[in-house]
Short mmCIF file of C-alpha atoms in Angstrom, two decimals:
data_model
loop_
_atom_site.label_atom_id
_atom_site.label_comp_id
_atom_site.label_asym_id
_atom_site.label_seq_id
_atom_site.Cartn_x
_atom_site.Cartn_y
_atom_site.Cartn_z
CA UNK A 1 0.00 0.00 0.00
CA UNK A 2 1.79 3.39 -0.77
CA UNK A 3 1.65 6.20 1.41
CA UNK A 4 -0.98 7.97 -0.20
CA UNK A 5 -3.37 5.93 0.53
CA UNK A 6 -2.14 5.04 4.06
CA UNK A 7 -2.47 8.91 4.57
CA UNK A 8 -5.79 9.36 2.98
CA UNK A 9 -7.17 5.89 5.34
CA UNK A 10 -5.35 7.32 8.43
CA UNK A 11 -6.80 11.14 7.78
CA UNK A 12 -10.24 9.89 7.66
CA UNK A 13 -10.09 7.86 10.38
CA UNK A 14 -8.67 11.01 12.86
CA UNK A 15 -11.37 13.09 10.69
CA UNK A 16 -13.74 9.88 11.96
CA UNK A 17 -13.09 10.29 15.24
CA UNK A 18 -13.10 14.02 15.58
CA UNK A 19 -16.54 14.22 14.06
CA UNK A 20 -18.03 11.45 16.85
CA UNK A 21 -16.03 13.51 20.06
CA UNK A 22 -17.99 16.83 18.22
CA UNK A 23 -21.25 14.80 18.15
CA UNK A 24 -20.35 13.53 22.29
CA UNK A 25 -19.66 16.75 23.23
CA UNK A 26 -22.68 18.69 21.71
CA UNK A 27 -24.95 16.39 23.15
CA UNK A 28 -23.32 16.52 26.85
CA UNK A 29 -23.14 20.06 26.02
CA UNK A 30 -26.94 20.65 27.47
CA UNK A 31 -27.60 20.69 31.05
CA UNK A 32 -30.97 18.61 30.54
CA UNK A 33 -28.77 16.52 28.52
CA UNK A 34 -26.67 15.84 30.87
CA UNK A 35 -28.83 15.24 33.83
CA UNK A 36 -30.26 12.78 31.80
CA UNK A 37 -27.30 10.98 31.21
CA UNK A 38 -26.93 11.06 35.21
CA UNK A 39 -30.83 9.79 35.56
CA UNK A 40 -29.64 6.68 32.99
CA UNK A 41 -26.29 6.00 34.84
CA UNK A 42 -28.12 4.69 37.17
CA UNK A 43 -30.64 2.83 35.34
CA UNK A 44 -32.38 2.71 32.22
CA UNK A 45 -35.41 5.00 32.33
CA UNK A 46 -38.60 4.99 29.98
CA UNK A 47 -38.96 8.38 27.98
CA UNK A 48 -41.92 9.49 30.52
CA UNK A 49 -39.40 9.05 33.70
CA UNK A 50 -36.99 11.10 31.59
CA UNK A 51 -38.94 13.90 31.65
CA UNK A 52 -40.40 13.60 34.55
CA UNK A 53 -38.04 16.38 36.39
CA UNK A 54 -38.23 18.66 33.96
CA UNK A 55 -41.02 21.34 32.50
CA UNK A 56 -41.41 20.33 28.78
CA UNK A 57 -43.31 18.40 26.66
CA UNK A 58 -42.97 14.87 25.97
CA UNK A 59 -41.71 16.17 22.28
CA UNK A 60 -39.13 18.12 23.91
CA UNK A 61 -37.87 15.72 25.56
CA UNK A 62 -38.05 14.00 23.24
CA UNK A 63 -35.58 15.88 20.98
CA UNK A 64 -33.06 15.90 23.73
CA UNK A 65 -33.27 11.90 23.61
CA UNK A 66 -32.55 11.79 19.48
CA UNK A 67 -29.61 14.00 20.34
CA UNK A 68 -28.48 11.63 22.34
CA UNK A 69 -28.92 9.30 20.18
CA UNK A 70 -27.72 11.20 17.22
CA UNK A 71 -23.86 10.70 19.27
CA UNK A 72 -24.76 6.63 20.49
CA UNK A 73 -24.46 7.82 23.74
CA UNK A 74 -28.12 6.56 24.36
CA UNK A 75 -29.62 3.35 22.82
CA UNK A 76 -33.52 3.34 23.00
CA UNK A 77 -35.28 -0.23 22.38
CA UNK A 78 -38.89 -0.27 21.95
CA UNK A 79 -41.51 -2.42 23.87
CA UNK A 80 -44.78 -2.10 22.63
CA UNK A 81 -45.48 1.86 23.21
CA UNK A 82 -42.85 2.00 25.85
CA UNK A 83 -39.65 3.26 25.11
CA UNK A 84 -36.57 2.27 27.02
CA UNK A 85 -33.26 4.18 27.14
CA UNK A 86 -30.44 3.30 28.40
CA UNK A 87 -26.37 4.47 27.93
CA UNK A 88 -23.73 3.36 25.56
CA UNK A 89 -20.79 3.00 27.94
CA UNK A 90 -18.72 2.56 25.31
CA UNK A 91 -18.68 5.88 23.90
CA UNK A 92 -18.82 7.65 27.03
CA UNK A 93 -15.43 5.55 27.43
CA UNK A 94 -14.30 7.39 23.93
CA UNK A 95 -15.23 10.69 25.63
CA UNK A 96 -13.56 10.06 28.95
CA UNK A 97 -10.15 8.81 27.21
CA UNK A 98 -9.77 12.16 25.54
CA UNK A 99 -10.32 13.59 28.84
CA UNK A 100 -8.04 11.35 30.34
CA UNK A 101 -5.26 12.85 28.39
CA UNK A 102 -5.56 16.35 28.99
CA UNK A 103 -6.25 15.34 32.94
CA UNK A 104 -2.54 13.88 32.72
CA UNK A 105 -0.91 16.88 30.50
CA UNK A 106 -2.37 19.08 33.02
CA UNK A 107 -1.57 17.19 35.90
CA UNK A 108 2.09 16.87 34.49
CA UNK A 109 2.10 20.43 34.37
CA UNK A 110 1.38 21.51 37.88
CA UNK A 111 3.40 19.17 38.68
CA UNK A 112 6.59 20.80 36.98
CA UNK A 113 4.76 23.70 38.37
CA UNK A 114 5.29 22.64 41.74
CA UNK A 115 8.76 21.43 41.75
CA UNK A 116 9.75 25.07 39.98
CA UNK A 117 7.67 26.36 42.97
CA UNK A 118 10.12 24.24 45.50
CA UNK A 119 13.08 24.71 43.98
CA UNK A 120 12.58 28.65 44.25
CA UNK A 121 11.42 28.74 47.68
CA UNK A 122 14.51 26.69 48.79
CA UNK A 123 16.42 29.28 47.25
CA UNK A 124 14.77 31.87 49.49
CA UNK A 125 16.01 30.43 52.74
#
């Protein structure tokens, strides 16, 4: 394979990727959103107990749900009339990775940080 195309397969991968984090992020990106992640994470909920602590419409909620959806971070299976949702944890494992990075570059940071911090206060006395 030459390196054109390795290149052009590797690009659209990254270009994959980057495009699912975007959809993740958007979707976590609401506070309703979110809480409903939180009401999920600790079990699956029908759409009616997913709106039940918030003031909106069953549509609007809804909508929130298909975003949700939209980034596979909620998979809804259908029982009759009843809807069930419940998380993908393997894409919020894609989201917290990327996290997990910049949590360590920062951490390695303060922690040069700190030892700057040391050596300059040893220094002082």
């Amino acid at each position: 394979m030459n390196n054109f195309i390795v290149s052009v397969i590797f690009n659209y991968m990254v270009n994959q990727k980057e495009d699912k984090l975007n959809e993740i992020f958007h979707a976590l990106a609401d506070s309703t959103r979110r809480e409903m992640v939180q009401m999920m994470a600790l079990k699956e909920r029908t759409v009616s107990e997913l709106a039940t602590p918030f003031d909106m419409s069953l549509a609007g909620v809804s909508k929130h749900i298909k975003v949700l959806e939209r980034a596979n971070l909620v998979i809804r299976d259908v029982h009759g009339r009843t809807h069930i949702c419940h998380l993908n944890p393997e894409v919020l494992h894609q989201a917290t990775e990327w996290l997990s990075f910049y949590e360590k570059y920062w951490s390695d940071r303060f922690d040069l940080l700190e030892n700057e911090l040391r050596k300059e206060k040893k220094k002082e006395h």
